[in-house]
CSV table of C-alpha atoms in Angstrom, one decimal:
chain,number,residue,atom,x,y,z
X,1,MET,CA,-4.2,248.2,143.0
X,2,PRO,CA,-2.3,247.9,145.8
X,3,HIS,CA,1.3,249.8,144.5
X,4,ARG,CA,4.0,246.8,143.1
X,5,ILE,CA,7.4,247.9,141.3
X,6,THR,CA,8.9,244.5,139.6
X,7,SER,CA,11.2,242.6,141.8
X,8,HIS,CA,12.4,239.2,142.3
X,9,PRO,CA,10.3,236.7,144.8
X,10,ILE,CA,12.1,235.4,148.0
X,11,GLY,CA,12.9,232.1,149.6
X,12,ILE,CA,13.1,231.9,152.8
X,13,VAL,CA,14.6,228.3,154.3
X,14,ALA,CA,13.5,228.4,157.6
X,15,CYS,CA,14.8,226.2,160.5
X,16,SER,CA,13.8,228.0,163.4
X,17,ALA,CA,10.3,229.3,163.9
X,18,GLU,CA,12.3,232.3,165.9
X,19,GLY,CA,15.1,233.0,163.4
X,20,ALA,CA,13.1,232.7,160.6
X,21,ALA,CA,10.2,234.8,161.7
X,22,LEU,CA,12.0,237.6,162.7
X,23,CYS,CA,13.9,237.6,159.4
X,24,TYR,CA,11.2,237.4,156.9
X,25,ARG,CA,9.1,240.5,160.1
X,26,THR,CA,11.9,242.7,159.0
X,27,ILE,CA,11.0,242.0,155.2
X,28,CYS,CA,7.8,243.3,155.5
X,29,ALA,CA,8.2,246.0,157.7
X,30,GLU,CA,11.3,247.6,156.3
X,31,GLY,CA,9.9,246.5,151.9
X,32,GLU,CA,7.9,249.9,152.4
X,33,ALA,CA,10.7,252.1,152.5
X,34,ALA,CA,10.7,250.6,148.3
X,35,PHE,CA,7.3,249.2,147.7
X,36,GLY,CA,5.5,251.7,150.1
X,37,PRO,CA,2.8,251.6,152.7
X,38,HIS,CA,2.7,247.8,153.4
X,39,GLY,CA,4.2,246.4,150.8
X,40,HIS,CA,7.1,244.1,150.3
X,41,PRO,CA,8.9,241.9,147.7
X,42,ASP,CA,6.4,238.1,147.3
X,43,VAL,CA,7.9,235.6,149.9
X,44,ALA,CA,7.5,232.2,150.4
X,45,LEU,CA,8.9,229.9,153.2
X,46,HIS,CA,9.4,226.4,153.7
X,47,GLY,CA,10.5,224.7,157.1
X,48,HIS,CA,11.0,220.9,158.0
X,49,SER,CA,10.7,220.6,161.4
X,50,LEU,CA,13.6,221.6,164.1
X,51,ALA,CA,14.1,218.4,165.4
X,52,GLU,CA,14.5,216.6,162.3
X,53,TYR,CA,17.5,219.4,161.8
X,54,VAL,CA,18.6,218.6,165.6
X,55,VAL,CA,18.6,215.4,165.3
X,56,CYS,CA,21.3,215.6,162.1
X,57,LEU,CA,23.2,217.9,164.2
X,58,GLU,CA,23.8,215.6,166.8
X,59,ALA,CA,24.8,213.5,164.9
X,60,GLY,CA,27.4,215.3,162.6
X,61,ASP,CA,25.6,214.3,159.5
X,62,TRP,CA,25.8,217.7,157.9
X,63,ALA,CA,24.4,215.5,154.5
X,64,GLY,CA,20.9,215.0,156.3
X,65,VAL,CA,20.8,218.9,157.2
X,66,ALA,CA,21.5,219.3,153.5
X,67,ALA,CA,18.8,217.1,152.4
X,68,LEU,CA,16.3,218.9,154.2
X,69,MET,CA,17.0,222.3,153.1
X,70,LEU,CA,17.2,220.8,149.5
X,71,SER,CA,14.1,220.2,150.2
X,72,SER,CA,12.8,223.6,151.4
X,73,ALA,CA,14.7,224.5,147.9
X,74,GLU,CA,13.5,222.9,145.7
X,75,LYS,CA,9.4,224.3,146.8
X,76,LEU,CA,10.3,227.1,147.4
X,77,ALA,CA,12.1,227.5,143.6
X,78,ALA,CA,7.9,225.8,142.3
X,79,ALA,CA,6.9,228.2,144.9
X,80,GLY,CA,8.9,231.1,141.9
X,81,ALA,CA,11.1,232.6,145.0
X,82,THR,CA,14.5,233.2,142.2
X,83,PHE,CA,16.4,233.0,144.8
X,84,LEU,CA,16.8,231.5,148.8
X,85,ILE,CA,18.1,233.0,151.9
X,86,CYS,CA,18.3,230.6,155.3
X,87,PRO,CA,18.3,232.9,158.7
X,88,ASP,CA,20.3,229.9,160.7
X,89,ASN,CA,23.6,230.4,160.7
X,90,THR,CA,24.7,226.9,162.9
X,91,ILE,CA,22.6,224.6,159.2
X,92,HIS,CA,25.4,227.5,156.7
X,93,GLN,CA,27.6,224.5,157.1
X,94,ALA,CA,25.7,222.7,154.4
X,95,MET,CA,26.4,224.3,152.0
X,96,PRO,CA,29.4,222.5,150.4
X,97,TRP,CA,26.4,219.8,150.0
X,98,VAL,CA,23.6,222.3,148.9
X,99,LEU,CA,25.3,224.5,146.2
X,100,PRO,CA,26.4,222.1,143.4
X,101,ARG,CA,22.7,220.6,143.7
X,102,SER,CA,20.2,223.6,144.8
X,103,PRO,CA,17.7,224.8,142.1
X,104,LEU,CA,18.0,228.9,142.9
X,105,PRO,CA,21.3,231.1,144.4
X,106,TRP,CA,21.5,232.0,147.3
X,107,VAL,CA,22.7,234.7,149.7
X,108,SER,CA,25.4,233.2,152.9
X,109,ILE,CA,24.4,235.2,155.9
X,110,ALA,CA,27.8,234.9,156.5
X,111,GLU,CA,28.9,237.3,153.8
X,112,VAL,CA,26.2,239.6,154.2
X,113,VAL,CA,27.5,239.5,158.0
X,114,ALA,CA,31.4,239.6,157.0
X,115,GLU,CA,30.7,242.4,154.8
X,116,GLU,CA,29.0,245.1,156.7
X,117,ALA,CA,31.7,244.0,160.0
X,118,GLU,CA,34.2,245.4,157.6
X,119,ARG,CA,32.1,248.2,155.9
X,120,ARG,CA,31.9,249.2,159.4
X,121,GLY,CA,36.2,249.1,160.0
X,122,TYR,CA,36.1,246.8,162.7
X,123,ARG,CA,38.6,244.4,162.4
X,124,ARG,CA,39.1,241.3,165.5
X,125,LEU,CA,34.7,240.1,165.6
X,126,GLY,CA,33.1,237.7,168.6
X,127,VAL,CA,31.7,234.8,167.4
X,128,THR,CA,28.9,233.4,169.0
X,129,GLY,CA,25.7,231.1,168.4
X,130,THR,CA,25.5,227.3,168.9
X,131,ARG,CA,28.0,225.1,170.4
X,132,TRP,CA,28.0,224.2,166.7
X,133,LEU,CA,28.0,227.1,165.0
X,134,VAL,CA,31.2,228.6,167.0
X,135,ALA,CA,33.3,225.0,166.4
X,136,GLY,CA,32.5,225.4,162.8
X,137,ASP,CA,34.3,227.6,160.2
X,138,VAL,CA,31.4,229.0,158.8
X,139,TYR,CA,32.1,232.4,160.5
X,140,PRO,CA,36.7,232.1,160.5
X,141,LYS,CA,36.2,231.3,156.7
X,142,ALA,CA,34.2,234.6,155.8
X,143,LEU,CA,35.8,236.8,158.3
X,144,ALA,CA,39.1,235.5,156.4
X,145,ALA,CA,38.3,235.9,153.7
X,146,ARG,CA,38.1,240.0,153.5
X,147,GLY,CA,41.1,240.2,156.2
X,148,LEU,CA,39.7,240.0,160.2
X,149,GLU,CA,40.4,237.9,162.8
X,150,HIS,CA,37.8,236.4,164.5
X,151,TYR,CA,36.7,235.0,168.7
X,152,ARG,CA,35.6,232.0,170.0
X,153,PRO,CA,33.9,232.0,172.9
X,154,SER,CA,35.5,229.6,175.7
X,155,ASP,CA,33.6,225.5,175.5
X,156,ALA,CA,32.0,226.7,178.7
X,157,GLU,CA,30.7,229.4,177.2
X,158,ARG,CA,30.0,227.7,174.1
X,159,ASP,CA,27.8,225.5,176.2
X,160,GLU,CA,25.8,227.5,178.0
X,161,ILE,CA,25.3,229.8,174.7
X,162,GLY,CA,24.0,226.7,172.9
X,163,ARG,CA,21.7,225.9,175.7
X,164,ILE,CA,20.0,229.8,176.3
X,165,ILE,CA,19.5,229.3,172.3
X,166,MET,CA,18.3,225.8,172.2
X,167,ASP,CA,16.1,225.6,175.7
X,168,GLU,CA,14.8,229.1,175.6
X,169,LEU,CA,15.9,231.7,172.5
X,170,VAL,CA,14.2,228.9,170.1
X,171,ARG,CA,10.8,228.8,171.7
X,172,GLY,CA,10.7,232.5,172.5
X,173,ILE,CA,11.8,232.7,175.9
X,174,VAL,CA,13.7,235.4,177.3
X,175,THR,CA,14.9,235.3,181.0
X,176,PRO,CA,17.3,238.2,182.5
X,177,GLU,CA,19.4,235.9,183.2
X,178,ALA,CA,20.6,235.0,180.1
X,179,LEU,CA,21.0,238.9,179.0
X,180,ALA,CA,23.2,238.9,181.8
X,181,TYR,CA,25.5,235.9,180.8
X,182,GLY,CA,25.2,237.3,177.0
X,183,GLN,CA,26.6,240.6,178.8
X,184,GLY,CA,29.4,238.7,180.3
X,185,VAL,CA,30.8,236.8,177.9
X,186,ILE,CA,30.7,240.0,175.5
X,187,THR,CA,32.6,241.7,178.1
X,188,ARG,CA,34.6,239.3,177.7
X,189,MET,CA,35.3,239.3,174.2
X,190,ALA,CA,35.7,242.8,175.0
X,191,ALA,CA,38.7,242.4,176.5
X,192,ALA,CA,40.1,239.6,174.6
X,193,GLY,CA,40.3,242.6,172.0
X,194,CYS,CA,36.9,242.1,170.4
X,195,ASP,CA,35.6,245.3,168.6
X,196,ALA,CA,32.2,244.4,167.7
X,197,VAL,CA,30.7,240.8,168.3
X,198,ILE,CA,28.4,238.4,166.1
X,199,LEU,CA,24.8,238.3,167.0
X,200,GLY,CA,25.7,234.8,165.2
X,201,CYS,CA,22.2,232.8,166.0
X,202,THR,CA,19.1,234.5,164.0
X,203,GLU,CA,17.6,234.0,167.6
X,204,LEU,CA,20.3,236.0,169.6
X,205,PRO,CA,18.9,239.2,168.4
X,206,LEU,CA,15.9,238.6,169.9
X,207,LEU,CA,18.0,239.1,173.5
X,208,LEU,CA,21.4,241.3,173.1
X,209,ASP,CA,21.3,245.0,171.0
X,210,ASP,CA,23.4,247.5,170.5
X,211,ASP,CA,21.0,248.6,173.4
X,212,THR,CA,22.1,245.9,176.1
X,213,SER,CA,25.7,244.7,174.4
X,214,PRO,CA,29.6,245.7,176.0
X,215,LEU,CA,30.0,245.5,172.3
X,216,PRO,CA,28.5,246.6,168.8
X,217,THR,CA,26.3,244.7,168.4
X,218,LEU,CA,26.2,242.6,163.9
X,219,ASP,CA,22.8,241.4,163.7
X,220,SER,CA,22.6,238.1,161.4
X,221,THR,CA,19.3,237.8,161.7
X,222,ARG,CA,18.6,241.2,159.6
X,223,LEU,CA,21.4,242.1,158.0
X,224,LEU,CA,20.4,239.2,156.0
X,225,ALA,CA,17.0,240.1,155.5
X,226,ARG,CA,18.0,243.9,154.6
X,227,ALA,CA,20.3,241.9,152.2
X,228,ALA,CA,17.5,239.9,150.2
X,229,LEU,CA,15.8,243.4,150.0
X,230,ARG,CA,18.3,244.7,147.9
X,231,ARG,CA,18.2,241.8,146.2
X,232,ALA,CA,15.2,241.1,145.7
X,233,CYS,CA,14.9,245.2,143.9
X,234,THR,CA,18.1,244.7,142.0
X,235,PRO,CA,17.2,245.3,137.9
């Protein structure tokens, strides 16, 4: 019989394939530290078509985004999950519609990132991600709750980063040109006084990390996966 320890099954509400896959792989790979060789907690994953989410995002229909997330949540609860994570920063903006109706508790990606930023002693964080996320309040609220400042890219930078994410990274396409552009944006963030950058799109770690970024990075995808692992192993 494989080695098992008591754990709480994790439910992953997926949005994009690349972000959800990176989160799932991280849980499985880093789960070995607690579960032994090849071990990890039970994980269930459900995702609606990304196209359905994009229709709602383009229309500013956060209630529609929430309906998709809750549909996944119900399926994951039925599959035995005891709590939920969503490896997608953008759709966390629908949480005010989700939480009152959710069958299970959630781990917030923004709160996990903000907690790590505070732990590392950062004070002013650059926020990168889709144009929907950067324009929203997911990270400003989470950072402000810990007394941390945020900095947003310019409108032109938001548009180009958003294009790279939606046209390339969600399809697993990584190019030198995209890396160079991201590095340029982060260099300007450093000049604006940022001491770290939030990779606030779960696909951005495919493009940038501490080795390639001009500033230290907060990898929202892997930080969420590690938080889920800790919760799964909590008695």
